[in-house]
Tab-separated table of C-alpha atoms in Angstrom:
chain	number	residue	atom	x	y	z
A	409	MET	CA	7.960	15.524	31.526
A	410	THR	CA	8.130	17.633	28.370
A	411	VAL	CA	6.108	20.845	28.389
A	412	THR	CA	3.853	20.648	25.337
A	413	THR	CA	1.126	22.779	23.822
A	414	PRO	CA	-2.136	21.355	22.490
A	415	PRO	CA	-2.579	21.340	18.722
A	416	LEU	CA	-4.734	23.736	16.791
A	417	SER	CA	-7.671	22.179	14.998
A	418	ALA	CA	-6.889	20.698	11.598
A	419	ALA	CA	-8.532	23.655	9.847
A	420	ARG	CA	-6.630	26.254	11.918
A	421	THR	CA	-3.355	24.331	11.513
A	422	ALA	CA	-3.736	24.376	7.743
A	423	ASP	CA	-4.587	28.093	7.860
A	424	ALA	CA	-1.367	28.809	9.776
A	425	VAL	CA	0.824	26.835	7.371
A	426	ARG	CA	-0.833	28.324	4.311
A	427	ASP	CA	-0.353	31.922	5.498
A	428	GLY	CA	3.216	31.278	6.634
A	429	SER	CA	2.637	31.841	10.357
A	430	GLY	CA	3.483	28.201	11.063
A	431	GLY	CA	5.766	25.609	9.516
A	432	ALA	CA	4.926	21.977	8.818
A	433	LEU	CA	8.221	20.708	10.294
A	434	GLU	CA	7.714	22.818	13.402
A	435	LEU	CA	4.185	21.447	13.844
A	436	LEU	CA	5.390	17.883	13.274
A	437	ASP	CA	8.062	18.239	15.955
A	438	ALA	CA	5.439	19.616	18.355
A	439	ALA	CA	3.245	16.564	17.652
A	440	PHE	CA	6.161	14.224	18.371
A	441	ASP	CA	6.791	16.102	21.644
A	442	ARG	CA	3.156	15.607	22.662
A	443	ILE	CA	3.358	11.907	21.819
A	444	ALA	CA	6.537	11.541	23.898
A	445	ASP	CA	4.798	13.318	26.762
A	446	LYS	CA	1.503	11.424	26.707
A	447	ASP	CA	1.523	8.146	24.843
A	448	SER	CA	3.325	6.011	27.405
A	449	SER	CA	0.137	6.043	29.501
A	450	ILE	CA	-2.346	5.902	26.596
A	451	ARG	CA	-0.661	3.611	24.029
A	452	ALA	CA	-2.466	5.043	21.033
A	453	PHE	CA	0.450	4.568	18.643
A	454	THR	CA	2.158	1.353	17.616
A	455	THR	CA	4.726	2.976	15.302
A	456	LEU	CA	5.963	6.515	14.738
A	457	LEU	CA	6.629	7.556	11.146
A	458	ARG	CA	9.475	9.970	11.772
A	459	ALA	CA	11.157	9.640	8.384
A	460	ASP	CA	7.926	9.682	6.385
A	461	GLY	CA	6.606	12.576	8.436
A	462	ARG	CA	9.726	14.724	8.109
A	463	ALA	CA	9.879	14.107	4.364
A	464	ALA	CA	6.216	15.071	3.942
A	465	ALA	CA	6.568	18.155	6.147
A	466	ALA	CA	9.684	19.262	4.265
A	467	ARG	CA	7.786	18.995	0.978
A	468	VAL	CA	5.034	21.231	2.331
A	469	ASP	CA	7.487	23.813	3.679
A	470	SER	CA	9.450	23.846	0.410
A	471	ARG	CA	6.430	24.827	-1.693
A	472	SER	CA	6.012	28.351	-2.901
A	473	GLY	CA	3.459	30.503	-1.121
A	474	ALA	CA	0.883	30.074	-3.866
A	475	ASP	CA	1.355	26.296	-4.032
A	476	ARG	CA	1.160	25.957	-0.248
A	477	ALA	CA	-1.971	28.110	-0.175
A	478	ALA	CA	-3.677	25.539	-2.418
A	479	LEU	CA	-3.236	22.702	0.093
A	480	PRO	CA	-6.457	22.120	2.115
A	481	LEU	CA	-4.574	20.224	4.862
A	482	ALA	CA	-1.204	21.976	4.717
A	483	GLY	CA	0.994	20.693	7.546
A	484	VAL	CA	-1.773	18.941	9.494
A	485	PRO	CA	-0.307	16.106	11.635
A	486	LEU	CA	-2.179	12.901	10.781
A	487	ALA	CA	-2.494	9.581	12.636
A	488	VAL	CA	-3.267	6.504	10.532
A	489	LYS	CA	-4.919	3.281	11.688
A	490	SER	CA	-2.876	0.097	11.317
A	491	THR	CA	-5.342	-1.356	8.797
A	492	VAL	CA	-4.140	0.875	5.967
A	493	THR	CA	-0.817	1.923	4.434
A	494	LEU	CA	0.207	5.383	3.313
A	495	ASP	CA	-0.482	4.481	-0.318
A	496	ASN	CA	-4.044	3.347	0.432
A	497	PRO	CA	-6.519	5.297	-1.738
A	498	ALA	CA	-8.148	6.601	1.451
A	499	ILE	CA	-4.857	8.066	2.722
A	500	ARG	CA	-3.145	9.238	-0.439
A	501	PRO	CA	-5.492	12.207	-1.052
A	502	LEU	CA	-4.852	13.466	2.497
A	503	LEU	CA	-1.093	13.414	1.956
A	504	ASP	CA	-1.478	15.045	-1.452
A	505	ALA	CA	-3.508	17.775	0.296
A	506	GLY	CA	-0.574	18.502	2.633
A	507	ALA	CA	-1.301	16.315	5.666
A	508	VAL	CA	1.803	14.988	7.417
A	509	PRO	CA	1.825	11.354	8.664
A	510	VAL	CA	2.877	11.078	12.296
A	511	GLY	CA	2.284	7.446	13.243
A	512	ILE	CA	0.304	4.224	13.038
A	513	THR	CA	-2.422	3.686	15.632
A	514	ALA	CA	-3.500	0.610	17.563
A	515	ALA	CA	-6.462	-1.664	16.834
A	516	PRO	CA	-7.638	-5.010	18.261
A	517	GLN	CA	-6.724	-8.144	16.308
A	518	LEU	CA	-8.466	-8.167	12.911
A	519	CYS	CA	-10.421	-5.076	14.091
A	520	THR	CA	-12.924	-7.452	15.652
A	521	TRP	CA	-13.825	-5.824	18.952
A	522	GLY	CA	-15.254	-2.690	20.516
A	523	MET	CA	-12.262	-2.408	22.877
A	524	THR	CA	-8.704	-1.717	21.707
A	525	ASP	CA	-6.249	-4.131	23.275
A	526	SER	CA	-4.162	-7.011	21.953
A	527	GLU	CA	-1.408	-9.451	22.823
A	528	GLU	CA	0.850	-7.639	20.385
A	529	HIS	CA	0.467	-4.068	21.624
A	530	GLY	CA	-1.166	-4.237	25.043
A	531	ILE	CA	-3.988	-2.029	26.319
A	532	THR	CA	-4.927	1.308	24.756
A	533	ARG	CA	-6.618	3.668	27.196
A	534	ASN	CA	-9.215	6.410	26.948
A	535	PRO	CA	-7.666	9.866	27.521
A	536	ARG	CA	-10.909	10.987	29.187
A	537	ASP	CA	-10.535	8.311	31.847
A	538	LEU	CA	-7.518	5.994	31.763
A	539	THR	CA	-9.491	3.237	33.509
A	540	ARG	CA	-11.819	3.021	30.465
A	541	SER	CA	-11.309	1.716	26.945
A	542	PRO	CA	-11.327	4.217	24.061
A	543	GLY	CA	-13.608	1.820	22.214
A	544	GLY	CA	-12.691	-0.002	19.041
A	545	SER	CA	-11.605	-0.917	16.640
A	546	SER	CA	-10.221	2.526	15.702
A	547	GLY	CA	-9.461	3.120	19.374
A	548	GLY	CA	-5.864	4.160	18.818
A	549	SER	CA	-6.906	6.806	16.308
A	550	ALA	CA	-9.561	8.174	18.675
A	551	ALA	CA	-7.166	8.189	21.632
A	552	ALA	CA	-4.532	10.021	19.580
A	553	VAL	CA	-6.985	12.846	18.835
A	554	ALA	CA	-8.783	12.954	22.201
A	555	SER	CA	-5.458	13.228	24.037
A	556	GLY	CA	-4.441	16.202	21.889
A	557	MET	CA	-1.456	14.430	20.370
A	558	VAL	CA	-2.753	15.087	16.827
A	559	PRO	CA	-5.731	17.030	15.463
A	560	LEU	CA	-6.759	14.479	12.835
A	561	ALA	CA	-6.765	10.713	12.423
A	562	VAL	CA	-8.106	8.136	10.004
A	563	GLY	CA	-9.807	4.872	10.878
A	564	ASP	CA	-12.218	2.464	9.306
A	565	ASP	CA	-15.654	1.290	10.292
A	566	GLY	CA	-17.021	-2.214	9.656
A	567	MET	CA	-19.570	-2.510	12.499
A	568	GLY	CA	-19.053	0.853	14.179
A	569	SER	CA	-15.262	0.931	14.415
A	570	LEU	CA	-15.071	4.702	13.893
A	571	ARG	CA	-18.296	5.763	15.574
A	572	ILE	CA	-17.816	3.675	18.728
A	573	PRO	CA	-14.397	5.127	19.685
A	574	ALA	CA	-15.396	8.641	18.622
A	575	ALA	CA	-18.386	8.458	20.962
A	576	ALA	CA	-16.316	6.816	23.700
A	577	CYS	CA	-13.771	9.643	23.547
A	578	GLY	CA	-16.072	12.613	22.892
A	579	LEU	CA	-15.080	13.191	19.246
A	580	VAL	CA	-16.743	13.609	15.860
A	581	THR	CA	-16.532	11.114	13.005
A	582	ILE	CA	-18.394	9.937	9.940
A	583	LYS	CA	-18.672	6.548	8.303
A	584	PRO	CA	-19.272	7.465	4.666
A	585	GLY	CA	-21.749	5.590	2.538
A	586	SER	CA	-20.510	2.716	0.388
A	587	GLY	CA	-17.878	3.805	-2.103
A	588	VAL	CA	-17.819	7.504	-1.160
A	589	VAL	CA	-14.206	7.205	0.017
A	590	PRO	CA	-12.147	4.779	-2.078
A	591	THR	CA	-10.343	2.368	0.240
A	592	THR	CA	-8.760	-1.072	0.289
A	593	LEU	CA	-9.328	-3.077	3.476
A	594	ALA	CA	-8.956	-6.760	4.327
A	595	GLY	CA	-11.628	-9.300	3.479
A	596	ASP	CA	-13.107	-7.365	0.536
A	597	ASN	CA	-13.527	-4.347	2.826
A	598	TRP	CA	-14.828	-6.552	5.625
A	599	GLY	CA	-17.477	-8.189	3.505
A	600	ARG	CA	-18.283	-4.849	1.822
A	601	MET	CA	-19.322	-3.332	5.152
A	602	ALA	CA	-16.212	-1.301	6.045
A	603	GLU	CA	-15.485	2.256	4.976
A	604	SER	CA	-12.561	4.535	5.834
A	605	GLY	CA	-13.201	7.944	7.352
A	606	PRO	CA	-11.782	10.790	9.461
A	607	ILE	CA	-11.990	11.381	13.197
A	608	ALA	CA	-11.416	14.776	14.816
A	609	ALA	CA	-12.586	17.064	17.611
A	610	THR	CA	-14.889	19.223	15.481
A	611	VAL	CA	-17.461	18.846	12.733
A	612	GLU	CA	-15.508	21.387	10.666
A	613	ASP	CA	-12.367	19.221	10.725
A	614	VAL	CA	-14.266	16.032	9.862
A	615	ALA	CA	-16.036	17.758	6.963
A	616	LEU	CA	-12.733	19.150	5.661
A	617	ALA	CA	-11.001	15.758	5.809
A	618	LEU	CA	-13.962	13.941	4.252
A	619	SER	CA	-14.070	16.452	1.403
A	620	VAL	CA	-10.447	15.597	0.619
A	621	MET	CA	-10.778	11.829	1.055
A	622	SER	CA	-13.856	11.661	-1.159
A	623	GLY	CA	-12.726	14.188	-3.751
A	624	ARG	CA	-15.894	16.214	-3.062
A	625	PRO	CA	-14.738	19.726	-2.050
A	626	ALA	CA	-18.304	20.932	-1.400
A	627	LEU	CA	-18.521	18.716	1.690
A	628	ALA	CA	-16.054	21.012	3.477
A	629	SER	CA	-18.668	23.760	3.560
A	630	ALA	CA	-21.582	21.505	4.603
A	631	PRO	CA	-21.471	22.547	8.312
A	632	ALA	CA	-21.247	26.276	7.567
A	633	GLY	CA	-24.959	27.200	7.779
A	634	GLU	CA	-25.867	29.269	10.831
A	635	ASP	CA	-29.066	27.381	11.664
A	636	GLY	CA	-28.338	24.134	9.842
A	637	SER	CA	-31.669	24.053	8.061
A	638	ALA	CA	-30.238	25.176	4.711
A	639	GLY	CA	-27.396	22.669	4.669
A	640	ALA	CA	-29.691	19.947	5.945
A	641	GLY	CA	-32.137	20.526	3.109
A	642	GLY	CA	-35.024	20.873	5.581
A	643	ALA	CA	-34.595	17.254	6.597
A	644	ARG	CA	-37.283	15.796	8.846
A	645	VAL	CA	-35.495	13.964	11.672
A	646	GLY	CA	-36.783	10.810	13.360
A	647	VAL	CA	-35.653	10.214	16.941
A	648	SER	CA	-35.348	6.602	18.094
A	649	THR	CA	-34.034	5.694	21.546
A	650	ALA	CA	-35.375	2.135	21.643
A	651	SER	CA	-32.866	-0.661	22.102
A	652	PRO	CA	-31.897	-2.105	18.697
A	653	ILE	CA	-31.054	-5.533	20.153
A	654	ARG	CA	-34.210	-7.297	21.274
A	655	LEU	CA	-35.515	-10.840	21.523
A	656	GLY	CA	-39.005	-10.264	22.866
A	657	ARG	CA	-37.431	-7.850	25.358
A	658	ASP	CA	-34.509	-5.453	25.439
A	659	LEU	CA	-31.343	-7.536	25.655
A	660	VAL	CA	-29.274	-4.357	25.778
A	661	ARG	CA	-30.585	-1.568	27.982
A	662	ILE	CA	-29.942	2.030	26.905
A	663	GLN	CA	-28.728	3.971	29.907
A	664	GLN	CA	-30.363	7.282	30.711
A	665	PRO	CA	-27.456	9.641	29.881
A	666	TRP	CA	-27.530	8.458	26.274
A	667	THR	CA	-31.276	8.693	25.831
A	668	ARG	CA	-31.008	12.158	27.362
A	669	ALA	CA	-28.306	13.052	24.831
A	670	ALA	CA	-30.632	12.115	21.966
A	671	ARG	CA	-33.396	14.272	23.432
A	672	GLU	CA	-31.026	17.201	23.895
A	673	ALA	CA	-29.796	16.866	20.306
A	674	ALA	CA	-33.393	16.742	19.096
A	675	ASP	CA	-34.105	19.958	20.989
A	676	HIS	CA	-31.142	21.685	19.316
A	677	LEU	CA	-32.381	20.621	15.890
A	678	GLY	CA	-35.926	21.691	16.678
A	679	SER	CA	-34.682	25.088	17.848
A	680	ALA	CA	-32.957	25.480	14.458
A	681	GLY	CA	-36.304	25.135	12.716
A	682	LEU	CA	-36.081	21.489	11.738
A	683	VAL	CA	-39.003	19.109	12.167
A	684	VAL	CA	-38.196	16.395	14.710
A	685	VAL	CA	-40.541	13.472	15.406
A	686	ASP	CA	-40.397	10.356	17.560
A	687	SER	CA	-40.204	7.303	15.306
A	688	GLU	CA	-38.844	3.922	16.305
A	689	LEU	CA	-36.098	2.675	14.003
A	690	PRO	CA	-36.818	-0.854	12.695
A	691	THR	CA	-34.573	-3.708	13.809
A	692	PRO	CA	-33.645	-6.887	11.897
A	693	ARG	CA	-36.387	-9.477	11.566
A	694	ASP	CA	-33.645	-12.122	11.760
A	695	PRO	CA	-32.108	-11.700	15.240
A	696	VAL	CA	-28.697	-13.077	14.255
A	697	LEU	CA	-28.186	-11.035	11.085
A	698	TYR	CA	-25.590	-8.753	12.666
A	699	LEU	CA	-23.685	-11.693	14.160
A	700	ALA	CA	-23.615	-13.440	10.779
A	701	ARG	CA	-22.237	-10.369	9.024
A	702	TRP	CA	-19.743	-9.670	11.808
A	703	THR	CA	-18.261	-13.167	12.118
A	704	SER	CA	-18.097	-13.839	8.382
A	705	ALA	CA	-16.323	-10.501	7.850
A	706	VAL	CA	-13.686	-11.392	10.440
A	707	ALA	CA	-13.202	-14.837	8.877
A	708	ARG	CA	-12.643	-13.255	5.449
A	709	ALA	CA	-10.253	-10.673	6.852
A	710	ALA	CA	-8.254	-13.455	8.507
A	711	ALA	CA	-8.078	-15.372	5.240
A	712	ASP	CA	-6.935	-12.220	3.440
A	713	ALA	CA	-4.188	-11.722	6.020
A	714	ASN	CA	-3.183	-15.415	5.880
A	715	LEU	CA	-3.682	-15.542	9.636
A	716	PRO	CA	-4.299	-19.126	10.776
A	717	LEU	CA	-6.580	-19.922	13.682
A	718	SER	CA	-3.556	-21.025	15.704
A	719	ALA	CA	-2.123	-17.495	15.540
A	720	MET	CA	-5.290	-15.791	16.757
A	721	GLU	CA	-6.178	-14.650	20.229
A	722	ARG	CA	-8.644	-16.899	22.016
A	723	ARG	CA	-11.683	-14.651	21.540
A	724	THR	CA	-10.894	-13.809	17.902
A	725	ARG	CA	-10.270	-17.455	17.024
A	726	HIS	CA	-13.764	-18.367	18.192
A	727	HIS	CA	-15.258	-15.469	16.265
A	728	ALA	CA	-13.457	-16.363	13.034
A	729	LEU	CA	-14.339	-20.027	13.429
A	730	LEU	CA	-18.021	-19.142	13.666
A	731	GLY	CA	-17.622	-17.063	10.523
A	732	ARG	CA	-15.970	-19.940	8.665
A	733	THR	CA	-18.526	-22.550	9.660
A	734	VAL	CA	-21.900	-21.492	11.027
A	735	PHE	CA	-22.031	-18.196	9.103
A	736	ARG	CA	-19.806	-19.065	6.149
A	737	THR	CA	-22.357	-17.588	3.693
A	738	GLY	CA	-22.821	-14.440	5.745
A	739	GLY	CA	-21.377	-12.024	3.184
A	740	PRO	CA	-23.347	-9.793	0.801
A	741	GLY	CA	-21.697	-11.377	-2.232
A	742	ASP	CA	-22.804	-14.917	-1.411
A	743	GLY	CA	-25.964	-14.912	-3.513
A	744	ASP	CA	-29.489	-15.678	-2.381
A	745	THR	CA	-28.755	-16.533	1.254
A	746	ARG	CA	-30.703	-16.187	4.460
A	747	TRP	CA	-28.496	-13.246	5.448
A	748	ASN	CA	-28.902	-11.356	2.182
A	749	ARG	CA	-32.641	-11.827	2.297
A	750	ALA	CA	-32.603	-10.561	5.881
A	751	THR	CA	-30.582	-7.509	4.812
A	752	THR	CA	-33.042	-6.723	2.018
A	753	ALA	CA	-35.943	-7.054	4.455
A	754	LEU	CA	-34.229	-4.748	6.943
A	755	ARG	CA	-33.549	-2.115	4.272
A	756	ASP	CA	-37.155	-2.340	3.106
A	757	ASP	CA	-38.426	-1.915	6.669
A	758	VAL	CA	-36.220	1.131	7.328
A	759	GLU	CA	-37.138	2.782	4.028
A	760	GLN	CA	-40.838	2.091	4.558
A	761	ALA	CA	-40.668	3.652	8.010
A	762	MET	CA	-39.040	6.708	6.438
A	763	VAL	CA	-41.826	6.946	3.864
A	764	ASP	CA	-44.552	6.474	6.470
A	765	THR	CA	-43.183	9.228	8.743
A	766	GLY	CA	-41.542	11.497	6.166
A	767	VAL	CA	-38.235	11.056	7.996
A	768	GLY	CA	-35.067	11.760	6.002
A	769	VAL	CA	-32.526	11.209	8.806
A	770	TRP	CA	-32.560	9.116	11.955
A	771	LEU	CA	-31.185	10.328	15.287
A	772	THR	CA	-30.228	7.745	17.947
A	773	PRO	CA	-27.937	7.586	20.953
A	774	ALA	CA	-24.421	6.729	19.785
A	775	LEU	CA	-23.756	4.342	22.681
A	776	ALA	CA	-25.787	2.634	25.365
A	777	ASP	CA	-23.395	2.993	28.296
A	778	VAL	CA	-19.915	4.144	29.304
A	779	PRO	CA	-17.050	2.297	27.576
A	780	PRO	CA	-15.852	-0.956	29.132
A	781	GLU	CA	-12.913	-1.119	31.491
A	782	ALA	CA	-9.489	-0.793	29.870
A	783	THR	CA	-8.080	-4.234	30.549
A	784	ASP	CA	-6.718	-7.357	28.886
A	785	TRP	CA	-9.916	-8.393	27.085
A	786	HIS	CA	-7.718	-10.321	24.625
A	787	LYS	CA	-7.054	-12.872	27.378
A	788	ARG	CA	-10.736	-13.370	28.106
A	789	SER	CA	-13.395	-15.548	26.554
A	790	TRP	CA	-15.250	-14.874	23.320
A	791	GLY	CA	-18.529	-14.518	25.201
A	792	ARG	CA	-17.192	-11.866	27.562
A	793	SER	CA	-15.722	-9.777	24.742
A	794	LEU	CA	-18.881	-10.228	22.669
A	795	TRP	CA	-21.138	-9.054	25.480
A	796	ALA	CA	-18.835	-6.155	26.421
A	797	SER	CA	-18.884	-4.917	22.819
A	798	MET	CA	-22.643	-5.355	22.363
A	799	ARG	CA	-23.629	-3.979	25.747
A	800	PHE	CA	-22.323	-0.477	25.183
A	801	SER	CA	-22.515	-0.144	21.374
A	802	PRO	CA	-25.691	-1.687	19.912
A	803	PHE	CA	-26.640	1.182	17.569
A	804	THR	CA	-23.832	1.156	15.010
A	805	PRO	CA	-24.124	-2.085	12.923
A	806	LEU	CA	-27.251	-1.006	11.036
A	807	ALA	CA	-25.412	1.570	8.909
A	808	ASN	CA	-22.746	-0.969	7.908
A	809	VAL	CA	-25.225	-3.669	6.933
A	810	LEU	CA	-27.226	-1.173	4.859
A	811	GLY	CA	-24.160	0.609	3.454
A	812	TRP	CA	-25.567	3.995	4.511
A	813	PRO	CA	-23.608	6.960	5.919
A	814	ALA	CA	-23.684	7.560	9.667
A	815	LEU	CA	-22.082	10.142	11.912
A	816	THR	CA	-21.502	10.587	15.630
A	817	VAL	CA	-21.214	13.934	17.418
A	818	PRO	CA	-20.974	14.769	21.138
A	819	CYS	CA	-24.006	16.127	22.978
A	820	GLY	CA	-24.397	16.214	26.736
A	821	SER	CA	-22.255	14.473	29.336
A	822	THR	CA	-22.106	11.785	31.979
A	823	VAL	CA	-19.699	10.632	34.662
A	824	THR	CA	-17.638	7.435	34.564
A	825	PRO	CA	-17.391	5.059	37.546
A	826	ALA	CA	-14.050	6.695	38.362
A	827	GLY	CA	-15.750	10.082	38.597
A	828	ARG	CA	-14.415	11.488	35.324
A	829	ASP	CA	-16.530	13.633	33.047
A	830	LEU	CA	-17.298	11.964	29.721
A	831	PRO	CA	-19.212	13.516	26.815
A	832	THR	CA	-22.213	11.558	25.622
A	833	SER	CA	-22.867	11.403	21.887
A	834	VAL	CA	-25.592	10.852	19.330
A	835	GLN	CA	-25.659	9.122	15.955
A	836	LEU	CA	-27.166	10.479	12.734
A	837	LEU	CA	-28.022	7.997	9.976
A	838	GLY	CA	-29.218	8.819	6.457
A	839	ARG	CA	-29.763	7.366	3.002
A	840	PRO	CA	-26.892	7.025	0.513
A	841	GLY	CA	-25.609	10.426	-0.550
A	842	SER	CA	-26.673	12.234	2.641
A	843	GLU	CA	-23.163	12.915	4.012
A	844	GLY	CA	-23.570	16.687	3.578
A	845	THR	CA	-26.924	16.680	5.341
A	846	LEU	CA	-25.521	14.697	8.270
A	847	LEU	CA	-22.600	17.112	8.622
A	848	ALA	CA	-24.958	20.108	8.567
A	849	LEU	CA	-27.162	18.580	11.268
A	850	ALA	CA	-24.103	17.649	13.342
A	851	ALA	CA	-22.932	21.262	13.217
A	852	VAL	CA	-26.239	22.383	14.734
A	853	ILE	CA	-25.924	19.822	17.527
A	854	GLU	CA	-22.287	20.743	18.115
A	855	LYS	CA	-23.119	24.426	18.375
A	856	GLY	CA	-25.828	23.759	20.952
A	857	GLY	CA	-24.363	20.951	23.020
A	858	HIS	CA	-20.738	20.086	22.285
A	859	THR	CA	-18.752	19.387	25.449
A	860	GLY	CA	-15.686	17.950	23.730
A	861	PRO	CA	-12.110	19.250	23.808
C-alpha cells in the first residue's frame, strides 16, 4: 500500500500554490497516489485524466507569480461527474481559475437513482462505511471527496443528486437556483430541474467553487461572518421535520438522528441571534407530482443520449417507460398540464407559508435514514430501487421542482448498522437568489456542529 497524505482543503491548496509553497504538478501526483491507494475499494472514479491533469497543472506552474496569484483555485485537484465534459460551461470556469482535472466519477445509469451502482462500473461505496452506498447520483464525486482523494468535486442535482450523496458522506454541497451556474446536461437539464454545483468538505470550499462557477466572486466571502447574522441578512428560519411524503399518513418515516440534527442546527442558528420558528413545509397537493417530474426527466435524458430501452438496466427501463407513457407530459415546458398546475400550486403554497410566518429560509433534515446498503441495486426491481431511494431521501425533490437553491451541511452524528460513525446533515432551502444567505447560515451550523472530515 502506498503511504499517502490527505489533501489540504481547496482554499488552502490554492493558497499554497499561489504563494509558491506548493506546486500544481506535485499536488496532482499526490492525488493520483491517494487514488491508487484507496479507490480499488471505493470505486469513485471511472476514468483518470492523467494527460489532461498534467497539462493543466503544468500551465498553472508555468505562470508567473503575479498571474498564479490571480487564480482562485490554483492547483486544486478536481473530480468531475460523468455527466459533463471538461468544456461544459459549469467546468470551464473552474479550469480557467486554476483547478486541475483528476478524473471522471461514477453515477448510476442516467443519474436516475439515489444509490451509485451500475452494470458498467459496479458498486461505488461510502468511505464512511464501505457496506453503505455513498448515495446518488453524484455518489462518485462525494466518495472521491469523503475519502480524501481530492478536495473538490463537481456533480449535478436533478432530484437531490448532489445533496443526497453529500449528506450520505458527511460533506457540504449546494444546488444553485435555476440558471445561477450555466450548465449543459441531458434532457434539457433533466426537464429544467438539474443544476451543476460543487461538493467539498467545508462551507468555505463550496462557497469558493460556487463563486467561480457562477461568475459571482462575492459568494466566496458569504460564509465569512463570525455570527452568520450579517451574511444571512437577518433571515428568519423555519424548521420543518415533518415527512414530505404523505398519503393520509407518513409513507416515509424520518428517523430520530435526522430530526435531532435539524433541532441541533436550529439551536446553533438561534445562538447566533437568528430567529428560528417551527413551521411545517407544505407538500404537493398532487401526490404523484415528484414521480411525474422524475420519470419524465429520465425519459428525456435517455432520448437525448439515444439510449434505447433495450440497452437500459431493468429498473431504469421501467422508470423511463413510465416517463414516456404515463407521465409523458411531466416536464415544465409541456404547457398547461396537470403537473405544471401542480407545480404552480406547490410554489404558491410554499410562498404563502413564508409570508404567513415571515420565514425567509427553510431548515429540514437532509435525509430520513442512513444510506442504503452498497450492493447491486442495478440487478433489482424498479420498485425496490424506487423505495430505497425514497425511503432515505424524501426532502430533496422540492428544490428541484421549484427551481430554488438548496444546500446540505453536516450537523450531529449517528451510527450505521455496521457500527461506523456517520455525520447527520441538514438542508437549507431559500427563494431564488438566496445562495449567499444559505452559505452564511451553513457556516454558522458548521462552526457549531460539523463532525465531517
